[in-house]
Amino acid sequence: MSTPFPTLLPPPGPTVLSHPLPPSSSAPDATIPRAFTEALSVRIAVFIDEQHCSLANEIDADDPRSWHWIVYASVSGPKSSNPPALSNGHSAQPHPTAEASSEQRRPSGVKLPVATLRLVPPPHGPHPAPGSVDGVGGSAQLPSSHHEPYVKLGRLATLKEYRGLGLGKLLVVTALEWAARNAEALQLKAGESEGVGLEGEGVAREREGMVREEGWKGLVLVHAQTGVEAFYRGMGFVTDEGLGKWVEEGIEHVGMWRRVSLEGT
């Protein structure tokens, strides 16, 4: 039996910021990559439908500049009574929202997006203050023990019916292995400052200079929901106690780090 392979979507650019929320049933905007819409369908099913996060905040300034991975399940057709199957032989009933979205875009129902992850390159804004709630309040922000440029994994989501199949681990491993092979692609380009809106302009310029001077050396961060902290620990990430805990969208988070070895260094 074959193994599912995530599909990579390179940074899709600013057109994704105009993606309708919720996704429209009308003809999709040709300037927005279909793969982004498919990744978004998984994110909405998990973060909005299940976890009740804000739909308005689901697409953010990091989406245009991130690398996105999507795992698909094969589907025999939109009217078939057979459950969608992963290429490794597992099968399950698809999430209704994601299934409907897939069928609207693909009459033949060839494949269904079931899991996704994004990787955000440097630079990044400041970490949330310990004890803060949606960026408000909290104690004086404690400095991280890491000051070098880092990439950030986020928006890891798997449809409920496809959990327990190792798709989250597959996505994290795939993203980290890709990053280790493509460190040059993760270096900040001249004039790039997206995703640092929370920082002052001078701080952003200073961080840009740091990235250009030092380059990315393999440091990776996740802002993990505490409910999946053990999952990331099993993937080699270590909780940064100095970052404390904070609440986003009603869910408690922690910061966790891991370093990967870059190929050719």
mmCIF file with all atom_site columns, N, CA and C in Angstrom, residues 123-165:
data_model
loop_
_atom_site.group_PDB
_atom_site.id
_atom_site.type_symbol
_atom_site.label_atom_id
_atom_site.label_alt_id
_atom_site.label_comp_id
_atom_site.label_asym_id
_atom_site.label_entity_id
_atom_site.label_seq_id
_atom_site.pdbx_PDB_ins_code
_atom_site.Cartn_x
_atom_site.Cartn_y
_atom_site.Cartn_z
_atom_site.occupancy
_atom_site.B_iso_or_equiv
_atom_site.pdbx_formal_charge
_atom_site.auth_seq_id
_atom_site.auth_comp_id
_atom_site.auth_asym_id
_atom_site.auth_atom_id
_atom_site.pdbx_PDB_model_num
ATOM 1   N N  . PRO A 1 123 ? 10.753  37.532 8.807  1.00 0.00 ? 123 PRO A N  1
ATOM 2   C CA . PRO A 1 123 ? 10.780  37.867 10.241 1.00 0.00 ? 123 PRO A CA 1
ATOM 3   C C  . PRO A 1 123 ? 9.430   37.628 10.884 1.00 0.00 ? 123 PRO A C  1
ATOM 4   N N  . HIS A 1 124 ? 9.385   37.752 12.215 1.00 0.00 ? 124 HIS A N  1
ATOM 5   C CA . HIS A 1 124 ? 8.153   37.556 12.967 1.00 0.00 ? 124 HIS A CA 1
ATOM 6   C C  . HIS A 1 124 ? 7.981   38.685 13.971 1.00 0.00 ? 124 HIS A C  1
ATOM 7   N N  . GLY A 1 125 ? 6.738   38.921 14.343 1.00 0.00 ? 125 GLY A N  1
ATOM 8   C CA . GLY A 1 125 ? 6.457   39.898 15.378 1.00 0.00 ? 125 GLY A CA 1
ATOM 9   C C  . GLY A 1 125 ? 6.828   39.367 16.742 1.00 0.00 ? 125 GLY A C  1
ATOM 10  N N  . PRO A 1 126 ? 6.643   40.168 17.775 1.00 0.00 ? 126 PRO A N  1
ATOM 11  C CA . PRO A 1 126 ? 7.006   39.730 19.125 1.00 0.00 ? 126 PRO A CA 1
ATOM 12  C C  . PRO A 1 126 ? 6.097   38.609 19.606 1.00 0.00 ? 126 PRO A C  1
ATOM 13  N N  . HIS A 1 127 ? 6.604   37.817 20.548 1.00 0.00 ? 127 HIS A N  1
ATOM 14  C CA . HIS A 1 127 ? 5.796   36.744 21.130 1.00 0.00 ? 127 HIS A CA 1
ATOM 15  C C  . HIS A 1 127 ? 4.686   37.340 21.999 1.00 0.00 ? 127 HIS A C  1
ATOM 16  N N  . PRO A 1 128 ? 3.542   36.650 22.095 1.00 0.00 ? 128 PRO A N  1
ATOM 17  C CA . PRO A 1 128 ? 2.489   37.126 23.005 1.00 0.00 ? 128 PRO A CA 1
ATOM 18  C C  . PRO A 1 128 ? 3.003   37.184 24.444 1.00 0.00 ? 128 PRO A C  1
ATOM 19  N N  . ALA A 1 129 ? 2.523   38.164 25.204 1.00 0.00 ? 129 ALA A N  1
ATOM 20  C CA . ALA A 1 129 ? 2.931   38.288 26.601 1.00 0.00 ? 129 ALA A CA 1
ATOM 21  C C  . ALA A 1 129 ? 2.338   37.151 27.424 1.00 0.00 ? 129 ALA A C  1
ATOM 22  N N  . PRO A 1 130 ? 3.117   36.573 28.339 1.00 0.00 ? 130 PRO A N  1
ATOM 23  C CA . PRO A 1 130 ? 2.573   35.518 29.204 1.00 0.00 ? 130 PRO A CA 1
ATOM 24  C C  . PRO A 1 130 ? 1.329   35.997 29.943 1.00 0.00 ? 130 PRO A C  1
ATOM 25  N N  . GLY A 1 131 ? 0.300   35.180 29.931 1.00 0.00 ? 131 GLY A N  1
ATOM 26  C CA . GLY A 1 131 ? -0.939  35.519 30.615 1.00 0.00 ? 131 GLY A CA 1
ATOM 27  C C  . GLY A 1 131 ? -1.882  36.394 29.810 1.00 0.00 ? 131 GLY A C  1
ATOM 28  N N  . SER A 1 132 ? -1.487  36.793 28.612 1.00 0.00 ? 132 SER A N  1
ATOM 29  C CA . SER A 1 132 ? -2.341  37.655 27.806 1.00 0.00 ? 132 SER A CA 1
ATOM 30  C C  . SER A 1 132 ? -3.490  36.866 27.192 1.00 0.00 ? 132 SER A C  1
ATOM 31  N N  . VAL A 1 133 ? -4.545  37.576 26.844 1.00 0.00 ? 133 VAL A N  1
ATOM 32  C CA . VAL A 1 133 ? -5.710  36.988 26.192 1.00 0.00 ? 133 VAL A CA 1
ATOM 33  C C  . VAL A 1 133 ? -5.945  37.745 24.894 1.00 0.00 ? 133 VAL A C  1
ATOM 34  N N  . ASP A 1 134 ? -5.757  37.065 23.770 1.00 0.00 ? 134 ASP A N  1
ATOM 35  C CA . ASP A 1 134 ? -5.904  37.683 22.455 1.00 0.00 ? 134 ASP A CA 1
ATOM 36  C C  . ASP A 1 134 ? -5.102  38.978 22.349 1.00 0.00 ? 134 ASP A C  1
ATOM 37  N N  . GLY A 1 135 ? -3.881  38.937 22.898 1.00 0.00 ? 135 GLY A N  1
ATOM 38  C CA . GLY A 1 135 ? -2.973  40.068 22.781 1.00 0.00 ? 135 GLY A CA 1
ATOM 39  C C  . GLY A 1 135 ? -3.180  41.169 23.793 1.00 0.00 ? 135 GLY A C  1
ATOM 40  N N  . VAL A 1 136 ? -4.100  40.978 24.745 1.00 0.00 ? 136 VAL A N  1
ATOM 41  C CA . VAL A 1 136 ? -4.413  42.019 25.726 1.00 0.00 ? 136 VAL A CA 1
ATOM 42  C C  . VAL A 1 136 ? -4.009  41.546 27.117 1.00 0.00 ? 136 VAL A C  1
ATOM 43  N N  . GLY A 1 137 ? -3.382  42.444 27.888 1.00 0.00 ? 137 GLY A N  1
ATOM 44  C CA . GLY A 1 137 ? -3.042  42.138 29.269 1.00 0.00 ? 137 GLY A CA 1
ATOM 45  C C  . GLY A 1 137 ? -1.838  41.224 29.375 1.00 0.00 ? 137 GLY A C  1
ATOM 46  N N  . GLY A 1 138 ? -1.760  40.534 30.500 1.00 0.00 ? 138 GLY A N  1
ATOM 47  C CA . GLY A 1 138 ? -0.632  39.656 30.741 1.00 0.00 ? 138 GLY A CA 1
ATOM 48  C C  . GLY A 1 138 ? 0.491   40.362 31.451 1.00 0.00 ? 138 GLY A C  1
ATOM 49  N N  . SER A 1 139 ? 1.471   39.583 31.874 1.00 0.00 ? 139 SER A N  1
ATOM 50  C CA . SER A 1 139 ? 2.621   40.132 32.575 1.00 0.00 ? 139 SER A CA 1
ATOM 51  C C  . SER A 1 139 ? 3.577   40.757 31.583 1.00 0.00 ? 139 SER A C  1
ATOM 52  N N  . ALA A 1 140 ? 4.570   41.452 32.119 1.00 0.00 ? 140 ALA A N  1
ATOM 53  C CA . ALA A 1 140 ? 5.601   42.005 31.241 1.00 0.00 ? 140 ALA A CA 1
ATOM 54  C C  . ALA A 1 140 ? 6.215   40.865 30.441 1.00 0.00 ? 140 ALA A C  1
ATOM 55  N N  . GLN A 1 141 ? 6.341   41.088 29.130 1.00 0.00 ? 141 GLN A N  1
ATOM 56  C CA . GLN A 1 141 ? 6.799   40.004 28.267 1.00 0.00 ? 141 GLN A CA 1
ATOM 57  C C  . GLN A 1 141 ? 8.213   39.566 28.630 1.00 0.00 ? 141 GLN A C  1
ATOM 58  N N  . LEU A 1 142 ? 8.369   38.275 28.848 1.00 0.00 ? 142 LEU A N  1
ATOM 59  C CA . LEU A 1 142 ? 9.682   37.726 29.145 1.00 0.00 ? 142 LEU A CA 1
ATOM 60  C C  . LEU A 1 142 ? 10.426  37.455 27.849 1.00 0.00 ? 142 LEU A C  1
ATOM 61  N N  . PRO A 1 143 ? 11.711  37.755 27.785 1.00 0.00 ? 143 PRO A N  1
ATOM 62  C CA . PRO A 1 143 ? 12.446  37.488 26.556 1.00 0.00 ? 143 PRO A CA 1
ATOM 63  C C  . PRO A 1 143 ? 12.595  35.998 26.305 1.00 0.00 ? 143 PRO A C  1
ATOM 64  N N  . SER A 1 144 ? 12.563  35.628 25.040 1.00 0.00 ? 144 SER A N  1
ATOM 65  C CA . SER A 1 144 ? 12.822  34.239 24.695 1.00 0.00 ? 144 SER A CA 1
ATOM 66  C C  . SER A 1 144 ? 14.294  33.945 24.874 1.00 0.00 ? 144 SER A C  1
ATOM 67  N N  . SER A 1 145 ? 14.610  32.680 25.075 1.00 0.00 ? 145 SER A N  1
ATOM 68  C CA . SER A 1 145 ? 16.013  32.295 25.175 1.00 0.00 ? 145 SER A CA 1
ATOM 69  C C  . SER A 1 145 ? 16.675  32.238 23.799 1.00 0.00 ? 145 SER A C  1
ATOM 70  N N  . HIS A 1 146 ? 15.878  32.454 22.739 1.00 0.00 ? 146 HIS A N  1
ATOM 71  C CA . HIS A 1 146 ? 16.402  32.411 21.374 1.00 0.00 ? 146 HIS A CA 1
ATOM 72  C C  . HIS A 1 146 ? 16.271  33.795 20.742 1.00 0.00 ? 146 HIS A C  1
ATOM 73  N N  . HIS A 1 147 ? 17.324  34.270 20.113 1.00 0.00 ? 147 HIS A N  1
ATOM 74  C CA . HIS A 1 147 ? 17.305  35.597 19.509 1.00 0.00 ? 147 HIS A CA 1
ATOM 75  C C  . HIS A 1 147 ? 17.664  35.547 18.031 1.00 0.00 ? 147 HIS A C  1
ATOM 76  N N  . GLU A 1 148 ? 17.939  34.395 17.498 1.00 0.00 ? 148 GLU A N  1
ATOM 77  C CA . GLU A 1 148 ? 18.297  34.282 16.091 1.00 0.00 ? 148 GLU A CA 1
ATOM 78  C C  . GLU A 1 148 ? 17.040  34.125 15.238 1.00 0.00 ? 148 GLU A C  1
ATOM 79  N N  . PRO A 1 149 ? 17.140  34.290 13.928 1.00 0.00 ? 149 PRO A N  1
ATOM 80  C CA . PRO A 1 149 ? 15.979  34.108 13.054 1.00 0.00 ? 149 PRO A CA 1
ATOM 81  C C  . PRO A 1 149 ? 15.417  32.689 13.155 1.00 0.00 ? 149 PRO A C  1
ATOM 82  N N  . TYR A 1 150 ? 14.104  32.579 13.001 1.00 0.00 ? 150 TYR A N  1
ATOM 83  C CA . TYR A 1 150 ? 13.472  31.265 13.079 1.00 0.00 ? 150 TYR A CA 1
ATOM 84  C C  . TYR A 1 150 ? 12.311  31.199 12.084 1.00 0.00 ? 150 TYR A C  1
ATOM 85  N N  . VAL A 1 151 ? 11.941  29.979 11.717 1.00 0.00 ? 151 VAL A N  1
ATOM 86  C CA . VAL A 1 151 ? 10.718  29.757 10.959 1.00 0.00 ? 151 VAL A CA 1
ATOM 87  C C  . VAL A 1 151 ? 9.656   29.270 11.933 1.00 0.00 ? 151 VAL A C  1
ATOM 88  N N  . LYS A 1 152 ? 8.411   29.412 11.532 1.00 0.00 ? 152 LYS A N  1
ATOM 89  C CA . LYS A 1 152 ? 7.312   29.089 12.444 1.00 0.00 ? 152 LYS A CA 1
ATOM 90  C C  . LYS A 1 152 ? 6.320   28.163 11.742 1.00 0.00 ? 152 LYS A C  1
ATOM 91  N N  . LEU A 1 153 ? 6.027   27.030 12.368 1.00 0.00 ? 153 LEU A N  1
ATOM 92  C CA . LEU A 1 153 ? 4.995   26.129 11.877 1.00 0.00 ? 153 LEU A CA 1
ATOM 93  C C  . LEU A 1 153 ? 3.656   26.512 12.509 1.00 0.00 ? 153 LEU A C  1
ATOM 94  N N  . GLY A 1 154 ? 2.595   26.426 11.726 1.00 0.00 ? 154 GLY A N  1
ATOM 95  C CA . GLY A 1 154 ? 1.297   26.775 12.262 1.00 0.00 ? 154 GLY A CA 1
ATOM 96  C C  . GLY A 1 154 ? 0.161   26.277 11.388 1.00 0.00 ? 154 GLY A C  1
ATOM 97  N N  . ARG A 1 155 ? -1.064  26.543 11.858 1.00 0.00 ? 155 ARG A N  1
ATOM 98  C CA . ARG A 1 155 ? -2.286  26.136 11.146 1.00 0.00 ? 155 ARG A CA 1
ATOM 99  C C  . ARG A 1 155 ? -2.275  24.634 10.814 1.00 0.00 ? 155 ARG A C  1
ATOM 100 N N  . LEU A 1 156 ? -1.715  23.831 11.724 1.00 0.00 ? 156 LEU A N  1
ATOM 101 C CA . LEU A 1 156 ? -1.749  22.380 11.541 1.00 0.00 ? 156 LEU A CA 1
ATOM 102 C C  . LEU A 1 156 ? -3.154  21.887 11.854 1.00 0.00 ? 156 LEU A C  1
ATOM 103 N N  . ALA A 1 157 ? -3.800  21.271 10.886 1.00 0.00 ? 157 ALA A N  1
ATOM 104 C CA . ALA A 1 157 ? -5.185  20.841 11.069 1.00 0.00 ? 157 ALA A CA 1
ATOM 105 C C  . ALA A 1 157 ? -5.443  19.571 10.275 1.00 0.00 ? 157 ALA A C  1
ATOM 106 N N  . THR A 1 158 ? -6.188  18.648 10.879 1.00 0.00 ? 158 THR A N  1
ATOM 107 C CA . THR A 1 158 ? -6.608  17.416 10.227 1.00 0.00 ? 158 THR A CA 1
ATOM 108 C C  . THR A 1 158 ? -8.091  17.224 10.467 1.00 0.00 ? 158 THR A C  1
ATOM 109 N N  . LEU A 1 159 ? -8.849  16.913 9.432  1.00 0.00 ? 159 LEU A N  1
ATOM 110 C CA . LEU A 1 159 ? -10.271 16.655 9.609  1.00 0.00 ? 159 LEU A CA 1
ATOM 111 C C  . LEU A 1 159 ? -10.475 15.534 10.625 1.00 0.00 ? 159 LEU A C  1
ATOM 112 N N  . LYS A 1 160 ? -11.511 15.679 11.434 1.00 0.00 ? 160 LYS A N  1
ATOM 113 C CA . LYS A 1 160 ? -11.743 14.766 12.554 1.00 0.00 ? 160 LYS A CA 1
ATOM 114 C C  . LYS A 1 160 ? -11.733 13.303 12.122 1.00 0.00 ? 160 LYS A C  1
ATOM 115 N N  . GLU A 1 161 ? -12.350 13.018 10.969 1.00 0.00 ? 161 GLU A N  1
ATOM 116 C CA . GLU A 1 161 ? -12.481 11.636 10.535 1.00 0.00 ? 161 GLU A CA 1
ATOM 117 C C  . GLU A 1 161 ? -11.156 11.017 10.087 1.00 0.00 ? 161 GLU A C  1
ATOM 118 N N  . TYR A 1 162 ? -10.132 11.844 9.919  1.00 0.00 ? 162 TYR A N  1
ATOM 119 C CA . TYR A 1 162 ? -8.843  11.351 9.440  1.00 0.00 ? 162 TYR A CA 1
ATOM 120 C C  . TYR A 1 162 ? -7.753  11.423 10.507 1.00 0.00 ? 162 TYR A C  1
ATOM 121 N N  . ARG A 1 163 ? -8.128  11.698 11.746 1.00 0.00 ? 163 ARG A N  1
ATOM 122 C CA . ARG A 1 163 ? -7.134  11.729 12.816 1.00 0.00 ? 163 ARG A CA 1
ATOM 123 C C  . ARG A 1 163 ? -6.763  10.318 13.249 1.00 0.00 ? 163 ARG A C  1
ATOM 124 N N  . GLY A 1 164 ? -5.588  10.204 13.818 1.00 0.00 ? 164 GLY A N  1
ATOM 125 C CA . GLY A 1 164 ? -5.110  8.897  14.238 1.00 0.00 ? 164 GLY A CA 1
ATOM 126 C C  . GLY A 1 164 ? -4.416  8.134  13.139 1.00 0.00 ? 164 GLY A C  1
ATOM 127 N N  . LEU A 1 165 ? -4.246  8.755  11.977 1.00 0.00 ? 165 LEU A N  1
ATOM 128 C CA . LEU A 1 165 ? -3.585  8.105  10.840 1.00 0.00 ? 165 LEU A CA 1
ATOM 129 C C  . LEU A 1 165 ? -2.153  8.603  10.636 1.00 0.00 ? 165 LEU A C  1
#
